[in-house]
Short mmCIF file of C-alpha atoms in Angstrom, two decimals:
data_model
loop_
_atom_site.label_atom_id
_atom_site.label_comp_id
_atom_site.label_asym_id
_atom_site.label_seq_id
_atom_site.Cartn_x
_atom_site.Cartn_y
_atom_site.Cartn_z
CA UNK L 149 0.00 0.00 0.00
CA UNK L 150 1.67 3.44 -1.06
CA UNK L 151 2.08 5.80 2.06
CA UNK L 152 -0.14 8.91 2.58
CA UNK L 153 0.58 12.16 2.49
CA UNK L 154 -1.85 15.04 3.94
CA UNK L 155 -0.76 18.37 2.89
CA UNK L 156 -2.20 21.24 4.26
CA UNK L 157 -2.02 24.74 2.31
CA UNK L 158 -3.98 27.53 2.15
CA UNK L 159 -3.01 28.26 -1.62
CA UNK L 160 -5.35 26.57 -3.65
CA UNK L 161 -3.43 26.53 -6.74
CA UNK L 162 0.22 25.61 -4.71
CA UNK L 163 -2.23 22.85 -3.08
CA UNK L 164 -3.39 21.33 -6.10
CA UNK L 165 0.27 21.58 -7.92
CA UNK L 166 1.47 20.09 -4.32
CA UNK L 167 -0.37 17.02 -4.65
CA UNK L 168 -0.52 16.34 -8.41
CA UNK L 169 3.57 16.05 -7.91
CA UNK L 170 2.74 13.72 -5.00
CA UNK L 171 0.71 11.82 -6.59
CA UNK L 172 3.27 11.52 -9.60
CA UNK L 173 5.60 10.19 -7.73
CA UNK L 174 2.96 7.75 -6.45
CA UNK L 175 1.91 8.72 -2.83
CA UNK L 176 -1.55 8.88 -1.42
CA UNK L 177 -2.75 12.19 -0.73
CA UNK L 178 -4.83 14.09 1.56
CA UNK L 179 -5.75 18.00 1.53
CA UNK L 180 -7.24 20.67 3.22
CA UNK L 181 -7.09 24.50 3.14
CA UNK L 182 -6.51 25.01 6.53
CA UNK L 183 -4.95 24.03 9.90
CA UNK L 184 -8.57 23.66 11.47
CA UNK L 185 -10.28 21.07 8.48
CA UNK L 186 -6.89 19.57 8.48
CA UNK L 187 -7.53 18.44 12.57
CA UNK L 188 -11.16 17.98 11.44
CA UNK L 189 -10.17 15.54 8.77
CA UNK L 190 -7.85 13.49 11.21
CA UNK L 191 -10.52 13.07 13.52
CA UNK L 192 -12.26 11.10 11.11
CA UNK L 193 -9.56 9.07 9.23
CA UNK L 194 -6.74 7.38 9.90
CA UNK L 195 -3.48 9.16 10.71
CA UNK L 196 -1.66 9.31 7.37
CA UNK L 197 2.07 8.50 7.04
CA UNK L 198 3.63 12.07 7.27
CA UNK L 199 1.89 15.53 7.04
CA UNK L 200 3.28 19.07 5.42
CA UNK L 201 2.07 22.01 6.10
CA UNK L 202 2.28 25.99 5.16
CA UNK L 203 3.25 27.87 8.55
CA UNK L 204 1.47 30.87 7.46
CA UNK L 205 -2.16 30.35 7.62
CA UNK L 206 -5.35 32.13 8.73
CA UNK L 207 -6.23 31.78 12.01
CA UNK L 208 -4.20 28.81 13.02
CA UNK L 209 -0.37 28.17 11.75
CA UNK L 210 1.40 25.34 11.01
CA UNK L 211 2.82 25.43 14.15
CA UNK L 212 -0.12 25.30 16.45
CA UNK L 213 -1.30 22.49 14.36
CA UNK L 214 2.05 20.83 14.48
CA UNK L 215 1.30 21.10 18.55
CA UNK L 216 -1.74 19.85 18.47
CA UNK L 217 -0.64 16.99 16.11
CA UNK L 218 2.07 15.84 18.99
CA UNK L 219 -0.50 15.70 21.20
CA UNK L 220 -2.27 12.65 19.49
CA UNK L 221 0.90 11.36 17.68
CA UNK L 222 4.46 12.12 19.09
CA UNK L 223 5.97 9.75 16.33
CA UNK L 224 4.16 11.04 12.53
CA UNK L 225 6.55 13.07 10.33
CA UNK L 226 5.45 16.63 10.14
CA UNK L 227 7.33 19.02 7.34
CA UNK L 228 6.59 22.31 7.88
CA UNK L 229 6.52 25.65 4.73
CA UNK L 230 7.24 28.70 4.66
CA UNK L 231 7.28 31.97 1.90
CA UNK L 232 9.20 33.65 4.73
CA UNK L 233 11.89 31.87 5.52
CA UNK L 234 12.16 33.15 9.20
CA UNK L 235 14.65 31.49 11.50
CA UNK L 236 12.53 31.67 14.31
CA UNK L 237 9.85 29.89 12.68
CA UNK L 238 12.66 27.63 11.74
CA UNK L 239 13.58 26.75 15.93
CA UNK L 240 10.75 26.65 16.96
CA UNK L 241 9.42 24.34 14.64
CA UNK L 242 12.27 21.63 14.98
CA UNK L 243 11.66 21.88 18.96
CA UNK L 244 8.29 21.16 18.77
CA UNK L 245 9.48 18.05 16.80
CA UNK L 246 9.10 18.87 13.00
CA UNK L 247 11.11 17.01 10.74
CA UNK L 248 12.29 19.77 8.59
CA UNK L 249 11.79 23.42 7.18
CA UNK L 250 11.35 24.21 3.26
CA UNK L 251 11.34 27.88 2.16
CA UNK L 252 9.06 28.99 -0.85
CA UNK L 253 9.50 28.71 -3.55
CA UNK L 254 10.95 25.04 -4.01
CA UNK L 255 11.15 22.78 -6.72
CA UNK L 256 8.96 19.24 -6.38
CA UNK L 257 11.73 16.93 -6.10
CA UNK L 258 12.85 19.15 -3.00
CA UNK L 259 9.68 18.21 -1.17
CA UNK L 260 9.57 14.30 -2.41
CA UNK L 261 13.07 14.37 -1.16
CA UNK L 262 12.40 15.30 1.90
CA UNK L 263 9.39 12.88 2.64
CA UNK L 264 11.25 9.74 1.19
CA UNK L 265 14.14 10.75 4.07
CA UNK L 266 11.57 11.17 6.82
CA UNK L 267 8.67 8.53 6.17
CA UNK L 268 9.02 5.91 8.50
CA UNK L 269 10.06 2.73 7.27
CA UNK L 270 7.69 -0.12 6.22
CA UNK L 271 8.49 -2.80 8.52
CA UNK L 272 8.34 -6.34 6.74
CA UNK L 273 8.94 -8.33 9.16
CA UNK L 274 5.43 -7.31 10.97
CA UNK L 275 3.58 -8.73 7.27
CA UNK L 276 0.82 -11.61 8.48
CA UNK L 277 1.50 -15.29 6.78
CA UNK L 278 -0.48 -17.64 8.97
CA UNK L 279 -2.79 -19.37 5.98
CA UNK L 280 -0.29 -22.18 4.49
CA UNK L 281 -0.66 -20.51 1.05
CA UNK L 282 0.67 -17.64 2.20
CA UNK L 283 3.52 -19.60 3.57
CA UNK L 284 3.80 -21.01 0.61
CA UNK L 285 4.55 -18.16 -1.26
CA UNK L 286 6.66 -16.13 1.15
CA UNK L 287 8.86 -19.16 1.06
CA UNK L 288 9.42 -19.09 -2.46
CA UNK L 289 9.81 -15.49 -2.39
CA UNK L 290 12.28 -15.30 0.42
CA UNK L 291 14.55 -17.81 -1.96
CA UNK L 292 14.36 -16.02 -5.19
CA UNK L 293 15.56 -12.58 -3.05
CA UNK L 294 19.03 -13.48 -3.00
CA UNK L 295 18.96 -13.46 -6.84
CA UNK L 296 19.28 -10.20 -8.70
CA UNK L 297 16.68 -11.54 -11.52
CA UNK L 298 13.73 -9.82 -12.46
CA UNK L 299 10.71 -10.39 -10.96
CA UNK L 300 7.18 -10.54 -11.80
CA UNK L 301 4.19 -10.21 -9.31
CA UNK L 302 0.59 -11.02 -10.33
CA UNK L 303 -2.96 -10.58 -8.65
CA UNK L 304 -5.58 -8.71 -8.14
CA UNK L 305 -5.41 -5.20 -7.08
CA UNK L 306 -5.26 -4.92 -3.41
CA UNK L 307 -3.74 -8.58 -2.99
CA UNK L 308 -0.16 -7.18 -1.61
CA UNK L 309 1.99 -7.19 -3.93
CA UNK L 310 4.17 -4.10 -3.46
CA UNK L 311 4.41 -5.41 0.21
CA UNK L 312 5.49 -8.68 -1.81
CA UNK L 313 8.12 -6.63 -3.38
CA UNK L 314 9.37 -5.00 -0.45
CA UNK L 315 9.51 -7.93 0.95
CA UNK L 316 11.90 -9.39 -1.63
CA UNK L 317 14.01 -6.20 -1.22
CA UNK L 318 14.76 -6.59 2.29
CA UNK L 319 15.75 -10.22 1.93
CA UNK L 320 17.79 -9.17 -0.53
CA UNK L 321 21.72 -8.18 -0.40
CA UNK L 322 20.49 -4.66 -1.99
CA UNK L 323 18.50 -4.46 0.98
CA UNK L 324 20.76 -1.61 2.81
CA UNK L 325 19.74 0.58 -0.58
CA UNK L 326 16.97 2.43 -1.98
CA UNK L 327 14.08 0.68 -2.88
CA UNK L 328 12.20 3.26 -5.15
CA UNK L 329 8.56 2.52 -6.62
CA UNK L 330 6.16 4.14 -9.48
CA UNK L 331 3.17 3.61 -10.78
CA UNK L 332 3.02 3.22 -13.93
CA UNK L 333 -1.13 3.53 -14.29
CA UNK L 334 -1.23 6.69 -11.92
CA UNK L 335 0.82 8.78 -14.28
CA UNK L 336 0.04 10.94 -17.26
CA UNK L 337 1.61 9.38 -20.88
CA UNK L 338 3.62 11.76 -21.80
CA UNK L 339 5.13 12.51 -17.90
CA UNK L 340 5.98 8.92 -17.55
CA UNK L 341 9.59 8.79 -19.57
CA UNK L 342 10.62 11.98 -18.17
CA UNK L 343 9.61 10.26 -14.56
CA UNK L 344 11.66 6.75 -15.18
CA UNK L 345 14.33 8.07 -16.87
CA UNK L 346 14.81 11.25 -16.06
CA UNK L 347 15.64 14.77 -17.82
CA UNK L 348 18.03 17.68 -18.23
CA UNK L 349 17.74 21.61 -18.40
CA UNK L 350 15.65 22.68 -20.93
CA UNK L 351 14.75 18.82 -22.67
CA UNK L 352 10.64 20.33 -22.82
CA UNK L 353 8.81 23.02 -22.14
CA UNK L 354 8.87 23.57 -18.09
CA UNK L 355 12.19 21.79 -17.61
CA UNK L 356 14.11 24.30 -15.08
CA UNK L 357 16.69 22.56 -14.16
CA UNK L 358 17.51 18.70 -14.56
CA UNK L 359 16.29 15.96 -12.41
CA UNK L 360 17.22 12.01 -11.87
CA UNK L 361 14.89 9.82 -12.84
CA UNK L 362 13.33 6.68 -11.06
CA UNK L 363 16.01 4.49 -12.53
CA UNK L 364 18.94 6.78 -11.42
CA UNK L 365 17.18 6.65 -8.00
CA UNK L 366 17.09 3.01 -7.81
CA UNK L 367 20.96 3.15 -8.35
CA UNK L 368 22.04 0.17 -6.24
CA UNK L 369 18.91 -0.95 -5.04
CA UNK L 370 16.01 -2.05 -6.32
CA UNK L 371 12.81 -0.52 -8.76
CA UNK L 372 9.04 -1.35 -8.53
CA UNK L 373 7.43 -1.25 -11.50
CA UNK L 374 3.97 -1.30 -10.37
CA UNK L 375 1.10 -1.88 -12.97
CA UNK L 376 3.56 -2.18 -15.63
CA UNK L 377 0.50 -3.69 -18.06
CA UNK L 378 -0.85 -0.12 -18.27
CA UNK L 379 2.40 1.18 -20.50
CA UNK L 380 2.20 2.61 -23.71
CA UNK L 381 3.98 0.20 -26.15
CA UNK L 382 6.27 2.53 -27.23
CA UNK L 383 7.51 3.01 -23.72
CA UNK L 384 7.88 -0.63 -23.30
CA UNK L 385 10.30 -0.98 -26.01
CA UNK L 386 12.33 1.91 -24.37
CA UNK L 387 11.94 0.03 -21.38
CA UNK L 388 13.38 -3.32 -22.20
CA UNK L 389 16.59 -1.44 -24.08
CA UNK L 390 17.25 -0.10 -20.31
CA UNK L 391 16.68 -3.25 -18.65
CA UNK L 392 19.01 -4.94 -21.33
CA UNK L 393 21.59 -2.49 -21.58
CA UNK L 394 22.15 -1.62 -17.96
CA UNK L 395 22.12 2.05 -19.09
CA UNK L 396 19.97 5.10 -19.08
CA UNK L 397 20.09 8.39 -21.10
CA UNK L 398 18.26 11.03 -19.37
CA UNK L 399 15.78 13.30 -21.48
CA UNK L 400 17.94 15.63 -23.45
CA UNK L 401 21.21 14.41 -22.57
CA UNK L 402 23.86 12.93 -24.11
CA UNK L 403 25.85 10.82 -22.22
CA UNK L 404 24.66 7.03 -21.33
CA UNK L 405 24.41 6.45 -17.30
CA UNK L 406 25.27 2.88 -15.98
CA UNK L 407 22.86 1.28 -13.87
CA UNK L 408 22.49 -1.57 -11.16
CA UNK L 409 19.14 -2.21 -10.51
CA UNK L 410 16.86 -4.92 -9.72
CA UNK L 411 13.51 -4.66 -11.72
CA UNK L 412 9.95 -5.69 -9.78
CA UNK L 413 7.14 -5.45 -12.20
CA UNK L 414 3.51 -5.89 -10.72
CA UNK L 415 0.57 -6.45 -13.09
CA UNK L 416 -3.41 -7.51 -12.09
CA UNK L 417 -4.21 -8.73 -15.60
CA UNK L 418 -3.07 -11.76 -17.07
CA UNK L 419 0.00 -10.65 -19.08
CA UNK L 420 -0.04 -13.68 -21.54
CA UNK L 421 -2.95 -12.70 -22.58
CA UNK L 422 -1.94 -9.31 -23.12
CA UNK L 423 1.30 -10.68 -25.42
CA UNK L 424 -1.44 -12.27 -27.50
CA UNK L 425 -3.72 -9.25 -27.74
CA UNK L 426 -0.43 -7.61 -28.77
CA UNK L 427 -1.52 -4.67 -26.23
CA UNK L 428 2.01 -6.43 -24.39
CA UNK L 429 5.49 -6.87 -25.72
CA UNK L 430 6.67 -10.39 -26.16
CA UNK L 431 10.22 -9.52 -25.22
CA UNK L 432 9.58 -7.48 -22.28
CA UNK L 433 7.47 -9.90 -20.89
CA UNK L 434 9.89 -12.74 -20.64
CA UNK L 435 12.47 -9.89 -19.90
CA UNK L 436 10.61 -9.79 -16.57
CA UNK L 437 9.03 -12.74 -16.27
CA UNK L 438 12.63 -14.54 -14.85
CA UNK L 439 10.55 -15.38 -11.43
CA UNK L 440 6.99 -15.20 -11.52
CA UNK L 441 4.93 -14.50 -8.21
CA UNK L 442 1.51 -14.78 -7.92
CA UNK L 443 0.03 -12.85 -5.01
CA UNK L 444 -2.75 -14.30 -3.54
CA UNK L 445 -6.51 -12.84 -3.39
CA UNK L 446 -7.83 -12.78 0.61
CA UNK L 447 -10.19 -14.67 -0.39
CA UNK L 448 -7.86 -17.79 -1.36
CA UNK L 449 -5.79 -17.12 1.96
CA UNK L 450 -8.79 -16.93 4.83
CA UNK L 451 -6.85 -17.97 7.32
CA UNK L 452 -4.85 -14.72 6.89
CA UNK L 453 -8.17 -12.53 7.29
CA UNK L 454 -8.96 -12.92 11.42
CA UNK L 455 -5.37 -12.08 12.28
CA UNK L 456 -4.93 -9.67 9.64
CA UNK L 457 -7.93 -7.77 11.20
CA UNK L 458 -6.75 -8.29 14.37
CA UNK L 459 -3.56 -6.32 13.18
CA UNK L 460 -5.02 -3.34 11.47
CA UNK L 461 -7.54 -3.00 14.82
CA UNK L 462 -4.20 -2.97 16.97
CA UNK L 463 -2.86 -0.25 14.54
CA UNK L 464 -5.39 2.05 14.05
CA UNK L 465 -5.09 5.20 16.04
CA UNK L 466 -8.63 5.26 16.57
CA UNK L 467 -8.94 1.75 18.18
CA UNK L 468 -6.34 2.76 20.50
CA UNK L 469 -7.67 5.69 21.76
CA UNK L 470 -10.95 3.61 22.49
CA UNK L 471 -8.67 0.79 24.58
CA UNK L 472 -8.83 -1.67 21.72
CA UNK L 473 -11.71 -3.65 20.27
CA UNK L 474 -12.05 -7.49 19.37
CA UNK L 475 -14.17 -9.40 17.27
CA UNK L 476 -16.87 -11.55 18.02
CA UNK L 477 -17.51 -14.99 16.90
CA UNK L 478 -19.99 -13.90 14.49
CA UNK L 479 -18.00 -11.19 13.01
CA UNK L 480 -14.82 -13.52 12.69
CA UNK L 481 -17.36 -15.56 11.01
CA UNK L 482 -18.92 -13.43 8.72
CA UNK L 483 -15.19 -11.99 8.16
CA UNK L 484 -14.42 -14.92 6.76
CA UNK L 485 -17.52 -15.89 4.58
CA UNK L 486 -17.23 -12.75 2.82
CA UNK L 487 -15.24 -12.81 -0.71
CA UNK L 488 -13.84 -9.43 -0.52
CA UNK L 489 -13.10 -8.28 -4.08
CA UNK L 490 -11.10 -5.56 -2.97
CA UNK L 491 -8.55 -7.62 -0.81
CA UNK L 492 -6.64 -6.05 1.75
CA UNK L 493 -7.22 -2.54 0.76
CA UNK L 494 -10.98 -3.49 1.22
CA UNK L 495 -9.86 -4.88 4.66
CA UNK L 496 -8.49 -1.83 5.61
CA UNK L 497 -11.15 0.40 4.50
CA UNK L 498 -13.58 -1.88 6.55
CA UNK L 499 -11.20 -1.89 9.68
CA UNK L 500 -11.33 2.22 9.39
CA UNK L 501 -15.12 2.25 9.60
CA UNK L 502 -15.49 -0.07 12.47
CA UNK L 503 -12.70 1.90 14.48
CA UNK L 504 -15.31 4.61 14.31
CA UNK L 505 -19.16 2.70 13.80
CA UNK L 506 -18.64 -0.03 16.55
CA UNK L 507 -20.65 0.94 19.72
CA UNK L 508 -18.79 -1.42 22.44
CA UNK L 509 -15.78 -3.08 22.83
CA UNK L 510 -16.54 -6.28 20.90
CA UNK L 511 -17.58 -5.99 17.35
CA UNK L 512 -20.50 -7.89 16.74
CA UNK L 513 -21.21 -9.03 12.94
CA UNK L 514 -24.09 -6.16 12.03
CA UNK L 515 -21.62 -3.61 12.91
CA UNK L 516 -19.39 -5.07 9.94
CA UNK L 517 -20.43 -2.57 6.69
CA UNK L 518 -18.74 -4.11 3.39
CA UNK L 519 -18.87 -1.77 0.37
CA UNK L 520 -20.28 -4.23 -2.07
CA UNK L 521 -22.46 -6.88 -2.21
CA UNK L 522 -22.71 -9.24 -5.23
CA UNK L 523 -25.42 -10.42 -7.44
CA UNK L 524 -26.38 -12.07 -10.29
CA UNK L 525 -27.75 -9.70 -13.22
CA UNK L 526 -28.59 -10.45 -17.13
CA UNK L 527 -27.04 -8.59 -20.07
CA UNK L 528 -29.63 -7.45 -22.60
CA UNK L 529 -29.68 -10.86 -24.46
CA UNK L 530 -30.48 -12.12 -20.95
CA UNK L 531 -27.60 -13.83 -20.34
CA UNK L 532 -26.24 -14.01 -16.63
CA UNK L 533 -23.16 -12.03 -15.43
CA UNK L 534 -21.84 -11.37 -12.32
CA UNK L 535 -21.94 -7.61 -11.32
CA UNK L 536 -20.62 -5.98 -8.21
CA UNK L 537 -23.23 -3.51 -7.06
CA UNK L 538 -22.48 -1.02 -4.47
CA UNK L 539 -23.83 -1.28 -1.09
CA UNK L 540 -24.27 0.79 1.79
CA UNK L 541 -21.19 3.20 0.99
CA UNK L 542 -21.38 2.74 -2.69
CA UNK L 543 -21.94 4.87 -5.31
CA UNK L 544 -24.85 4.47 -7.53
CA UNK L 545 -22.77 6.97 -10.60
CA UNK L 546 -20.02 4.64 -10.33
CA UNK L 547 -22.13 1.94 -10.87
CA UNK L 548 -24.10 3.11 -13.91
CA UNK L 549 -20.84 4.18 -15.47
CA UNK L 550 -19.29 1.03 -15.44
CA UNK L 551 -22.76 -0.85 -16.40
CA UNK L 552 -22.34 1.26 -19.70
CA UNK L 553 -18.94 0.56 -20.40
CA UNK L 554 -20.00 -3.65 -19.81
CA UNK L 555 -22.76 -2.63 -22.51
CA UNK L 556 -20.37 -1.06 -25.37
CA UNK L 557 -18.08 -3.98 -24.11
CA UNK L 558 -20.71 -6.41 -25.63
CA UNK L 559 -21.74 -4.13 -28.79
CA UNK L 560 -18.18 -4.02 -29.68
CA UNK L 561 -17.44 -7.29 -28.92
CA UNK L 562 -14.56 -6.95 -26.48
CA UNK L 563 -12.65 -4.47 -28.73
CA UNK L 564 -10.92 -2.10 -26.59
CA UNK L 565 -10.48 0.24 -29.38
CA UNK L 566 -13.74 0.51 -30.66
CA UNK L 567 -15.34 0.74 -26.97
CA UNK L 568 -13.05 3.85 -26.11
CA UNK L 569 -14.05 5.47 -29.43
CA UNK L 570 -17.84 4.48 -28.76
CA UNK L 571 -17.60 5.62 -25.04
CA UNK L 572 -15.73 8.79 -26.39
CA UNK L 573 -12.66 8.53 -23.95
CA UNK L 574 -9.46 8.03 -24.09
CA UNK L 575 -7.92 3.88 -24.04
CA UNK L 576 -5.86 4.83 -21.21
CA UNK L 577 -9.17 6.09 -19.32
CA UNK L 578 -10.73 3.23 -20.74
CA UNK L 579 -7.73 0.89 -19.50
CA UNK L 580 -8.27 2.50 -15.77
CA UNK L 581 -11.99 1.95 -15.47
CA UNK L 582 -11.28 -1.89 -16.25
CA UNK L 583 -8.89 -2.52 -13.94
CA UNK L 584 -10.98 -0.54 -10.89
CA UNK L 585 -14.06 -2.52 -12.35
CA UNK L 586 -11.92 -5.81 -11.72
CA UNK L 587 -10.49 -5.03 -8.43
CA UNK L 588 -14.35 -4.23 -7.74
CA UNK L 589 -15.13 -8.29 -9.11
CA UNK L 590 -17.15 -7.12 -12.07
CA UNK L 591 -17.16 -9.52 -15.04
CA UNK L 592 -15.88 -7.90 -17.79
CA UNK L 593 -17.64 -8.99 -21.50
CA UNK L 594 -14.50 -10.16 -24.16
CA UNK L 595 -11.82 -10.73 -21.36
CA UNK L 596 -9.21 -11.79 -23.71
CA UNK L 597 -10.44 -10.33 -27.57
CA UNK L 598 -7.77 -8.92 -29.66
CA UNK L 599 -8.11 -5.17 -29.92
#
């Protein structure tokens, strides 16, 4: 799971710019436009993994919410900003605890810099393998690490598998260096090369100064490649010369950069398939494919899911601050007859509302609010398919959406291109909405046609 970031800014526009470089670089974010919604959101959700904030604010700074912030965590990273640069501001943030000080204006990487030195690190070892699949897996993983081959993880989205790659990393012998992750489906086409490989002064429009790219940050250690499926061909052919050659040429430059990296690609479609619908290339596939890991749905793991609640309970702020909860036997039950479509990230959502919704101190099964619940529908021949329809906390737009992409789906007869053209979007778009519609357990029409 990628760690969360809640920036805080008053700016809308230096917000928005804020997270859109955040999210680039593939964190989580949260926002809000003041020091009072930003205690009002953290009231409500779970603590995120580090927080930065503008010191200059309306009625309340950055440093009476980093105070305030101590007070319920004395551990989370704060990073504090400032257009003024004042070296009191400075002091007496860093005694109050914050991690560091950035003065306006600073470039992105600055900022991304910064959070990748302070964020706490994910701890491995504390990863739940009770269910003997699991074991089975984490095994063969924990073999393979001492390799420096490629590696390719497979699954469903929310099935683990960049904790599967950190994993690998730390039983690695690269595991004293960077481990450095993108993803590949989160970021724009054409910001994607400039991202992996990098760029120098002046290569496009915007380009201030130069700036390492994924790759170069990897230097050492190892690169996650996460949703590598969702790549532009022509990309992937850039992609596999780097891989092969060991060597990366920035974006403008013109010098070739050595490079010793280990290569994690995730995927949650079948990438065979994807070689035969030509939407994959051949030769990066097997490029990758030197050790291939297949990360297990919760659902084929259950006796992961009671401890693995267990776990998130114990972690949530939340809980704690309530004295704990604990599951009844009917919950635990219904935990475990449930098929969860989302996997762990559906887990955790869950765990988040009963933190808050539970009344006592065990959780009894009714409390337990799952955000879908599956049915059986008919297409318009009348044909049964299986559709996820939202529940409780779903949302009916979502649905209908995705209901008309199933129906050009069938009128096209599985043809990617045709549907995007029909729908009137772009295939990347079109490419997103299937995979959230699969990590949601929709059927999709044509799994498998040749676009």
């Amino acid at each position: 799971m990628n760690s969360s970031v809640l920036v805080v800014e008053d700016d809308q526009a230096l917000r928005e710019a804020l997270t859109a470089s955040l999210n680039i670089s593939g964190y989580q974010t949260m926002t809000a436009d003041c020091a009072e919604s930003a205690l009002g959101l953290l009231t409500h959700n779970a603590l995120p993994d580090m927080v930065v904030t503008d010191i200059q604010m309306g009625d309340m700074s950055g440093i009476d919410l980093l105070k305030n912030l101590r007070k319920q965590n004395k551990k989370l990273p704060v990073i504090l900003m400032t257009a003024y640069g004042e070296v009191r501001d400075a002091v007496e943030a860093m005694r109050l605890g914050a991690c560091d000080y950035l003065q306006k204006p600073f470039e992105a990487c600055k900022l991304t810099n910064l959070i990748e030195k302070y964020l706490p690190e994910k701890r491995v070892s504390e990863i739940v393998i009770e269910d003997p699949a699991s074991k089975a897996v984490f095994n063969y993983a924990e073999r393979i690490a001492s390799t420096d081959s490629s590696v390719l993880l497979s699954g469903p989205s929310g099935a683990g598998k960049e904790v599967m790659a950190q994993y690998i990393h730390q039983h690695s012998e690269r595991r004293s260096q960077p481990f450095v992750a993108i993803n590949c489906a989160a970021i724009p086409e054409n910001m994607l090369e400039a991202t992996l490989f990098g760029y120098e002064k002046g290569a496009f429009t915007g380009a201030h100064q130069s700036n390492v790219g994924k790759f170069e940050q990897a230097q050492k250690g190892t690169l996650l490649l996460d949703e590598i499926s969702e790549m532009d061909l022509a990309l992937q052919a850039k992609i596999l010369r780097v891989i092969q050659e060991k060597e990366v040429e920035r974006l403008g430059g013109k010098k070739m950069i050595k490079l010793d990296v280990r290569i994690i690609a995730t995927t949650n479609r079948d990438l065979k398939s994807e070689v035969a619908s030509k939407n994959f290339r051949e030769d990066l596939f097997y490029r990758l494919n030197v050790f291939p890991v297949r990360c297990l749905p919760l659902c084929e793991r259950p006796k992961d899911i009671i401890p693995l609640t267990e776990k998130l309970l114990a972690q949530n702020e939340f809980v704690q601050s309530r004295g704990g909860l604990q599951l009844s036997a009917e919950a635990k039950a219904k935990l475990i007859a449930y098929s969860w479509p989302g996997n762990v990230r559906e887990l955790d959502n869950l765990v988040q509302r009963i933190a808050v919704l539970a009344n006592d101190k065990v959780v009894q099964a009714d409390e337990l609010q799952f955000e879908q619940a599956h049915v059986v529908g008919t297409d318009s021949s009348g044909s049964a398919i299986n559709k996820a329809v939202d529940g409780q906390l779903g949302s009916d737009l979502q649905h209908h959406e995705f209901l008309l992409i199933i129906e050009a789906l069938e009128k096209f007869n599985g043809k990617k291109k045709d549907v995007a053209e029909g729908l009137g979007v772009s295939p990347r778009t079109l490419r997103y909405k299937l995979a959230k519609m699969r990590e949601l357990g929709y059927e999709i029409p044509g799994e498998g046609v040749v676009s």
